[in-house]
Amino acid sequence: MSLKLLKQGLNGSKSLTPMWREQPIKDRYDVVIIGGGVHGLATAYYLAKNHGITDVAILEKRYIGRGGSGRNTTIVRSNYLTPEGILFYDESLKLYEDLSQDFDFNIMFSQRGHLTLAHTDASLRTMRWRAEVNQLQGVDSRVISPDEIKELVPFMDLSDHPRFPVMGALYHPPGGVVRHDAVVWGYAHGADKRGVHIHQLTEVTGIDVEQNKVVAVQTNRGRIKTGTVVNATAGWCTLIADMAGVKLPVETRPLQAAVSEPLKPFLDTVIVSGTLHFYLSQSDRGEIVTGASVDPYTSYSMDATLGFAEGLAGHILELFPSLGKVRLMRQWAGLCDMTPDYSPIMGFTPVEGFLVDVGWGTYGFKTGPVSGKRMAELIATNRTPDLIAPFKYDRFFEGRLVGEKGAASVGR
Amino acid sequence: MSTKTKDAINPESQIQNPKSKIQNRLSSHPSHKVDYTRPIEFEFNGKKYTAFEGDTVASALWAAGVRVLGRSFKYHRPRGPFALTSGDTNAMVRVGDEPNVRPSMKLVEPGMAVESQNVWPSLNADIMSLTSYGSRFMPVGFYYKAFFRPKALWPTYEKVIRNAAGLGYVTTDTPDTYYDKKYEFADVLVIGGGPAGMSAALSAAKTGARVMLLDENPYLGGHLAYERQSVDTKNGGAKAYELADQLAQQVLAHPNIQVELNTSVFDIGYHLWVGAVKEGWTNTDPDSIQNPKSKIQNPEARLLKIRAKSLVAANGAFEQPLVFENSDLPGVILGSAAQRLMHLYGATPGKRAVVLSANRDGLQVALDLLVAGVQVSVVIELRDQPDSDLVTVLESAGVPVKTDSIVTKAQGNKGVRGVFVSQAAKELPLSPGGIKAIRGTKEFVICDLLVTSVGWTPATGLLYQAKGRMDYDEQRAEFLPAHLPPKVHAAGRVAGAHSVKAELLEGEMAGLNAAADVGFGKGASKKLQNEVAKLKAAEPVRTSALTYIPGGKKSFVSFDEDVSIKDVRDSVAEGYKSMELLKRYSTLSMGPSQGKYENANTMALCAEANNQTIPETGTTTGRPPFTSVPLGALAGRHMEPVKYTPMHDWHIARGATMMNAGLWKRPEYYGDPAAEVVGTRNSLGIIDVGTLGKLRLYGKDVPKLLEMLYTNKWSKLAEGGVRYGVMCNEEGIVSDDGVTANLGGDEWYMTATTGGVTGLYQDIEWNLQSGWDFDVHAVNMTDDYAAMNLTGPNAREVLQPLTDIDLNNEAFPYMAARQGTVAGVPAILMRIGFTGELGYEMHVPAGYGLYLWETLMDAGETFNITPFGVEAQRIMRLEKGHFIVGQDTDALTNPFMAHLDWAVKLDKSDFLGKPSLVRIQKRGVEQKLVGYEMLDSNIVPEEANQIVVPNPDRPIGLETIGRVTSSRYSPTLEKSLGLCWLPVDQSEPGTEFTVRIRGELHQGKVVPIPFYDPDGKRLKS
């Protein structure tokens, strides 16, 4: 038993302290981060921890982790397609491996393995491509046969009965799931402990730019002077960027997800099927956590739809026919900011002091740690770290897109 | 005492057949839904029990004296039913092969096997329940605070946690059963068949509107069905259950009302698109299995998708549990649950009861218990001035009604053995924990049943989904509809009306207004509206603001998740202050009931812990589904479309191995693909290319459209010409390719890739409708035309006798298109050649496809015509060095990288991708797609193998510089060849490279393409 639990058990609630405090809002900060999700909080955390920059405020419109950080399906992996992508996602995965100890708070990172199913020649080819590149980058990843899949996932129908029979899979043993909210809370705790101010219910209403330089942000709680603003929002990143006069090539689409009622453990690995458009895993609570592709329309709506649930259930049962009597318990939606190349936009913008960490599409949660670490480095050193250079804003004006479209999960 | 109340407490007056007394069952009564003449045998945990037709699993087991049905999620505490509703997930069971069944909703069927869940090794001796003793060391979120040191042990801990959590289990042998879906339409959809709902349905139906009424139970009546007291209606008094029957008969007899029982609404979407699930069937249902006329063999559950024009939510309220120490103990039940047991199922709820009341409903339950022969030891009343008429009756029956006391704790091991009652000091008005037991006044009252009736939570979840707004009514301690969207109405308890008269009138009003919304009648009169408002305003408050009794250690707010009051406070103290954070940290409302019986109490506790008011704290987001839905019902029949070409059966008959190509099935090969290549190259082959995308384009601006879509030029393509083109997206990335023919007279014919055509057609339509103001009409003919390619040196000789088109090389040269007939069939012919041989691609109406195919096969017989599949085609196209979009190109490929410079005309005024391509051309490309051959022709790389150079800094000493995208052994050239990506400076013919194949390194070299017939002589001859 941990010391913390022992203390709490013996002393009762008196020993409890808030994970993060409510601080008085100041009228200036060195760095203002808009968005209290995993990206914004991680940036603040690493600014304080790695660079000693603690005069930092997080401005969160509602409560921390309300956006994509708490709405994703918690999958973490690094079996991407391009060497740049793999290096980046792999650093994130490695950071995740140590976060519980860093935070002194269990984020429940379970590396239970990740299977991306191939149902066609073409997808099998893509899986092989990913495996080959992954191996060259030292990432544990290989293509496995239906027989090997059967051993890992006894519930999957590997016969030729499904509409698109499984021909193989990309197996990525270090991939897995993390308790997403715990990551948010852990970063918030670590940042708060080091002096960062986390302001919830604080909505940014404007960004003051003078001579192409950020000077302040306007909020529902007053004006805050600062020379450095980080837009770490999702869903509304274009609206925030507009406030600074920066146009982002981003369109926002809902992404829905759902959980079943709790069941005893029957599924260890994470399963992804691009052809059938779904992914699922079983949480430690026993729920099947599942999602599919982004909705085929742009919208700021976070409403779950019946049509989505029907399609999702159909696809799941195509491969897991014995789950017909399992009940869908809760459905929700988040917002995904999609860029043309399904890769994020990170770093400097044409407005001095206005930085972005946006456009995270369907893969923002996986990269919270590395993004925070490298954005913090960028802020502290005022230069773009090599690892995130491929994601710079200018690439859209230079025709240097990133080639992760094929591996950005089923969300396309 | 009036005669009426005398009757109410004289059990004999209601017993119809005293001789038919069955153990633990009350004498039969018209309000009962069980039929004592029809006993049913079933099993619970392997033991046989008897139920009666109409019993639920919960009622049958209760009557049999079984209180504990399962164990709780976290501490494995013994649990049983407490509400007997669909929201009662306190102890879900396994029935047959179905996990997580709500015992209060599942009707017993003969031979049914029921098992308890989350127990190990057995329900009565559960090892995991020992965790309850250590619960002080397992506070809220304990798993966040432990198990991560040392790091390596977490997977072990996790395994234990996983095994302890979860509820029901699944097995791989559960069959994939029959599910279906049904579309329904209603002018007025009424949710809930209680007094308000039935009244709404009747009033709407009378206007002529088509009404649909849904109820989750197998009977109509709502709360009236389980109540026996006299109720006041505008037509005078009536017994509640009799009123339910009268209304039900009117509803069922009305031709404008369609009633669906056993049907739960779980989703209300935009434009009143409503999802409901019907589970359980009665033999009057037209689709029932018992109905011999039914074609349905095994309707497990059916999804109803309802397009409602207007809607009345009359889905009632949940009776609110009070939170106190051990309030989760089996035998602590809600007042309405006691009434359900007695009045619906004839089950004796207990022998000795204590009743905790905060409204008239509670006192009525106490009376009902007396009538059922239950000894009521005491009624603890939270109000200072309880209804004197009922109090008088109770007291005259010897039941003390105490207004100065409180129950502080339920006591017992696997069921209530008694309760502790103390004198109490109340702060008025009552607040969530505004009561204090006075020290030294505690006494133990023996009982086996504690019934609580302290208030109601309107079931507003569906109204939230419909985008309604609820406001907290401080005085009534309920969240009530404050703003409903157009065409959405609420009536009855969900809207805060509790008296039957108010419910009926509000239902009538809502029904009339909903009908008027969609053009039937004039809506409710001002008079009716005023009367409803007046009645509701005059109603006494039903819901106590008291949500918990202070002082308890194991006082669970959430039964689903074992979250206690202390857990709520601890969570807030740790910073999880907002309802949403509290929910995520404590897991409150995340269990199977989705918080139906805990949300209201949680809000009150969260507000208190934050020193806020309840409205300031607010609610969590109400998310669908309102009640959980089987995946099978959502999925319905598996309807994954498959597309077949007209020649499909022919291919099968010829033994073709089929492959998926998008939604299509195509022959991959018939026999040996290499032989198919040789046969075609040497003489003649034929391939079914019907899966190609096919668009007909009409209008004078088609050339303008083509100029925008393709990167090359189109305006000068003469009638009868065919041109190849590449399409890019706005980023300059190759998105599709194909040919388009100018058929003359403003008619054009476009082909696209099998996988790309749907997206292409959407893009064309999107652009035509939202920006490009072209005179073009595009039709997707992909499924309407069959297509085949007759190719090989003898193609002309075989085809000429069958067609009126002059096939002479001058009259019909390479890259030309002609229309005419082939074997009498109208056809579009294009002379193009993916295979590298003379070839005619023929497109004919799908109905003629097989006929033409067979005719060509017959005609080609003398030349040994070889039908070939995708694999032979892939080899032949590769021998010609043609790339395949999506295989050899990827999400970064621009045309300059794929030797398509010739096809990109940057001097065109505009086309999709031009701005990007201008930039890309200026910058130059870094990689090129080139042809290669392996030095050892026995080595054939796998597609996607990487081209590598040594780099000691990399994890395995190799760095990727390119990859193989297409790779085959060429039977024609007897070489291992293919296409690969390489850096521009290593892409010159002759350059050698290393490719990693299954972990081994092999050498290849760049060679010019096409590999075969580089000058295209065969193609053009």
Coordinates of N, CA, C and O in Angstrom, one line a residue, chain A residues 331-406:
Chain A
Q331 N -22.5 7.4 -24.7 CA -21.9 7.9 -25.9 C -21.6 9.3 -25.8 O -22.3 10.1 -25.1
W332 N -20.6 9.8 -26.5 CA -20.2 11.2 -26.4 C -19.5 11.6 -27.6 O -19.2 10.8 -28.5
A333 N -19.2 12.9 -27.7 CA -18.4 13.4 -28.9 C -17.4 14.4 -28.4 O -17.6 15.1 -27.4
G334 N -16.3 14.5 -29.2 CA -15.4 15.6 -29.0 C -15.1 16.2 -30.3 O -15.7 15.9 -31.3
L335 N -14.3 17.2 -30.3 CA -14.0 18.0 -31.5 C -12.6 17.8 -32.0 O -11.7 17.8 -31.2
C336 N -12.4 17.6 -33.3 CA -11.1 17.3 -33.8 C -10.8 18.4 -34.8 O -11.5 18.7 -35.7
D337 N -9.6 19.0 -34.6 CA -9.2 20.1 -35.5 C -8.3 19.4 -36.6 O -7.2 19.0 -36.3
M338 N -8.8 19.3 -37.8 CA -8.1 18.5 -38.8 C -7.3 19.5 -39.7 O -7.9 20.5 -40.2
T339 N -6.1 19.2 -40.0 CA -5.3 19.9 -40.9 C -5.2 19.1 -42.2 O -5.5 18.0 -42.2
P340 N -4.7 19.8 -43.3 CA -4.7 19.1 -44.6 C -3.9 17.8 -44.6 O -4.1 16.9 -45.3
D341 N -2.8 17.8 -43.8 CA -1.9 16.6 -43.8 C -2.1 15.8 -42.6 O -1.2 14.9 -42.3
Y342 N -3.1 16.0 -41.8 CA -3.4 15.1 -40.6 C -2.2 15.2 -39.7 O -1.9 14.2 -39.0
S343 N -1.5 16.3 -39.6 CA -0.4 16.5 -38.7 C -0.7 17.8 -38.0 O -1.3 18.7 -38.6
P344 N -0.1 18.0 -36.8 CA -0.4 19.2 -36.1 C 0.3 20.4 -36.6 O 1.1 20.3 -37.5
I345 N 0.0 21.5 -36.0 CA 0.7 22.8 -36.3 C 1.3 23.2 -35.0 O 0.6 23.5 -34.0
M346 N 2.7 23.3 -34.9 CA 3.3 23.6 -33.7 C 4.4 24.7 -33.8 O 5.2 24.7 -34.8
G347 N 4.4 25.6 -32.9 CA 5.5 26.6 -32.9 C 5.1 28.0 -33.2 O 4.0 28.5 -32.9
F348 N 6.0 28.7 -33.9 CA 5.9 30.1 -34.1 C 4.8 30.4 -35.2 O 4.6 29.5 -36.1
T349 N 4.3 31.6 -35.2 CA 3.3 32.0 -36.2 C 3.8 33.4 -36.7 O 4.8 34.0 -36.1
P350 N 3.2 33.9 -37.7 CA 3.6 35.3 -38.2 C 3.5 36.4 -37.1 O 4.1 37.4 -37.3
V351 N 2.7 36.1 -36.1 CA 2.6 37.2 -35.0 C 3.6 36.8 -33.9 O 3.5 35.7 -33.3
E352 N 4.4 37.7 -33.6 CA 5.5 37.5 -32.6 C 4.8 37.3 -31.3 O 4.0 38.0 -30.8
G353 N 5.3 36.2 -30.6 CA 4.8 35.9 -29.3 C 3.5 35.1 -29.3 O 3.0 34.7 -28.2
F354 N 2.9 34.9 -30.5 CA 1.7 34.0 -30.5 C 2.1 32.7 -31.1 O 2.5 32.5 -32.2
L355 N 2.1 31.7 -30.2 CA 2.6 30.3 -30.5 C 1.4 29.4 -30.6 O 0.4 29.6 -29.9
V356 N 1.5 28.4 -31.4 CA 0.4 27.4 -31.5 C 0.9 26.0 -31.2 O 2.0 25.7 -31.5
D357 N -0.1 25.2 -30.7 CA 0.1 23.8 -30.5 C -1.3 23.2 -30.8 O -2.0 22.9 -29.9
V358 N -1.6 23.2 -32.1 CA -3.0 23.0 -32.5 C -3.1 22.0 -33.6 O -2.1 21.5 -34.1
G359 N -4.3 21.7 -34.1 CA -4.5 20.9 -35.3 C -4.2 19.4 -35.0 O -3.7 18.7 -35.8
W360 N -4.6 19.0 -33.8 CA -4.2 17.7 -33.4 C -5.1 16.6 -33.8 O -5.0 15.4 -33.5
G361 N -6.1 16.9 -34.6 CA -7.0 15.9 -35.2 C -7.4 14.9 -34.2 O -8.0 15.2 -33.2
T362 N -7.1 13.6 -34.5 CA -7.6 12.5 -33.7 C -6.5 11.9 -32.8 O -6.6 10.9 -32.3
Y363 N -5.3 12.6 -32.8 CA -4.2 12.0 -32.2 C -3.5 12.9 -31.1 O -2.3 12.7 -30.8
G364 N -4.3 13.8 -30.6 CA -3.7 14.8 -29.6 C -3.3 14.2 -28.3 O -2.3 14.5 -27.7
F365 N -4.1 13.2 -27.8 CA -3.9 12.7 -26.5 C -2.5 11.9 -26.5 O -1.8 12.0 -25.5
K366 N -2.3 11.2 -27.6 CA -1.0 10.4 -27.6 C 0.2 11.3 -27.4 O 1.2 10.8 -27.0
T367 N 0.1 12.5 -27.8 CA 1.3 13.3 -27.9 C 1.4 14.4 -26.9 O 2.3 15.3 -27.0
G368 N 0.5 14.4 -25.9 CA 0.5 15.5 -24.9 C 1.8 15.6 -24.3 O 2.4 16.7 -24.3
P369 N 2.5 14.6 -23.8 CA 3.8 14.7 -23.1 C 4.8 15.3 -24.0 O 5.5 16.3 -23.6
V370 N 5.0 14.7 -25.2 CA 6.1 15.2 -26.0 C 5.8 16.7 -26.5 O 6.7 17.5 -26.6
S371 N 4.6 16.9 -26.8 CA 4.3 18.3 -27.3 C 4.6 19.3 -26.2 O 5.1 20.4 -26.4
G372 N 4.1 19.0 -25.0 CA 4.4 19.9 -23.9 C 5.8 20.1 -23.6 O 6.3 21.2 -23.5
K373 N 6.6 19.0 -23.7 CA 8.0 19.1 -23.4 C 8.7 20.0 -24.5 O 9.5 20.8 -24.2
R374 N 8.4 19.7 -25.8 CA 9.0 20.4 -26.8 C 8.5 21.9 -27.0 O 9.3 22.7 -27.4
M375 N 7.3 22.1 -26.7 CA 6.8 23.5 -26.8 C 7.4 24.3 -25.7 O 7.8 25.5 -25.9
A376 N 7.6 23.6 -24.5 CA 8.3 24.3 -23.4 C 9.7 24.7 -23.8 O 10.2 25.8 -23.6
E377 N 10.4 23.7 -24.5 CA 11.7 24.0 -24.9 C 11.8 25.1 -25.9 O 12.6 26.0 -25.9
L378 N 10.8 25.1 -26.8 CA 10.7 26.2 -27.8 C 10.5 27.6 -27.2 O 11.2 28.5 -27.5
I379 N 9.7 27.6 -26.2 CA 9.4 28.9 -25.5 C 10.7 29.3 -24.7 O 11.1 30.5 -24.8
A380 N 11.3 28.3 -24.1 CA 12.5 28.7 -23.2 C 13.7 29.1 -24.1 O 14.5 29.9 -23.7
T381 N 13.9 28.4 -25.2 CA 15.1 28.7 -26.0 C 14.8 29.6 -27.2 O 15.7 30.1 -27.9
N382 N 13.5 29.9 -27.5 CA 13.1 30.7 -28.6 C 13.6 30.1 -29.9 O 13.8 30.9 -30.9
R383 N 13.8 28.8 -30.0 CA 14.1 28.2 -31.3 C 13.3 26.9 -31.3 O 13.0 26.3 -30.3
T384 N 13.0 26.5 -32.6 CA 12.2 25.3 -32.8 C 13.0 24.0 -32.6 O 14.0 23.8 -33.3
P385 N 12.7 23.2 -31.7 CA 13.4 21.9 -31.5 C 13.2 21.0 -32.8 O 12.2 21.1 -33.5
D386 N 14.3 20.3 -33.2 CA 14.2 19.5 -34.4 C 13.0 18.6 -34.5 O 12.4 18.4 -35.5
L387 N 12.7 18.0 -33.3 CA 11.7 17.0 -33.3 C 10.3 17.5 -33.8 O 9.5 16.8 -34.4
I388 N 10.1 18.8 -33.5 CA 8.8 19.3 -34.0 C 8.9 20.3 -35.2 O 7.9 20.8 -35.6
A389 N 10.1 20.4 -35.7 CA 10.3 21.2 -36.9 C 9.4 20.8 -38.1 O 8.9 21.7 -38.8
P390 N 9.1 19.5 -38.3 CA 8.3 19.2 -39.4 C 6.8 19.8 -39.3 O 6.1 19.8 -40.3
F391 N 6.5 20.1 -38.1 CA 5.1 20.5 -37.9 C 4.9 22.1 -37.9 O 3.9 22.6 -37.5
K392 N 5.9 22.8 -38.4 CA 5.8 24.2 -38.3 C 4.7 24.8 -39.2 O 4.3 24.2 -40.2
Y393 N 4.2 25.9 -38.8 CA 3.1 26.6 -39.4 C 3.4 26.9 -40.9 O 2.5 26.8 -41.8
D394 N 4.6 27.3 -41.2 CA 5.0 27.7 -42.5 C 4.9 26.6 -43.6 O 4.9 26.9 -44.8
R395 N 4.8 25.3 -43.1 CA 4.9 24.3 -44.1 C 3.7 24.3 -45.2 O 3.9 23.9 -46.3
F396 N 2.6 24.9 -44.7 CA 1.5 24.9 -45.6 C 1.7 25.9 -46.8 O 1.1 25.9 -47.8
F397 N 2.6 26.9 -46.5 CA 2.9 27.9 -47.5 C 4.1 27.5 -48.3 O 4.5 28.2 -49.3
E398 N 4.8 26.4 -48.0 CA 6.0 26.0 -48.7 C 5.7 24.6 -49.3 O 6.6 24.1 -50.0
G399 N 4.5 24.1 -49.1 CA 4.3 22.8 -49.7 C 5.1 21.6 -49.1 O 5.5 20.7 -49.8
R400 N 5.4 21.7 -47.8 CA 6.1 20.7 -47.2 C 5.2 19.9 -46.2 O 5.4 20.1 -45.0
L401 N 4.3 19.2 -46.7 CA 3.4 18.5 -45.8 C 4.0 17.3 -45.2 O 5.0 16.7 -45.6
V402 N 3.4 16.8 -44.1 CA 3.9 15.6 -43.4 C 3.1 14.4 -43.8 O 1.9 14.6 -44.0
G403 N 3.7 13.3 -44.0 CA 3.0 12.2 -44.6 C 2.4 11.2 -43.7 O 2.5 10.0 -43.9
E404 N 1.8 11.7 -42.6 CA 1.2 10.7 -41.7 C -0.3 10.4 -41.9 O -0.9 9.7 -41.2
K405 N -0.8 10.9 -43.1 CA -2.2 10.7 -43.3 C -2.6 9.2 -43.2 O -3.6 8.9 -42.7
G406 N -1.7 8.4 -43.8 CA -2.0 7.0 -43.8 C -2.0 6.3 -42.5 O -2.6 5.2 -42.3

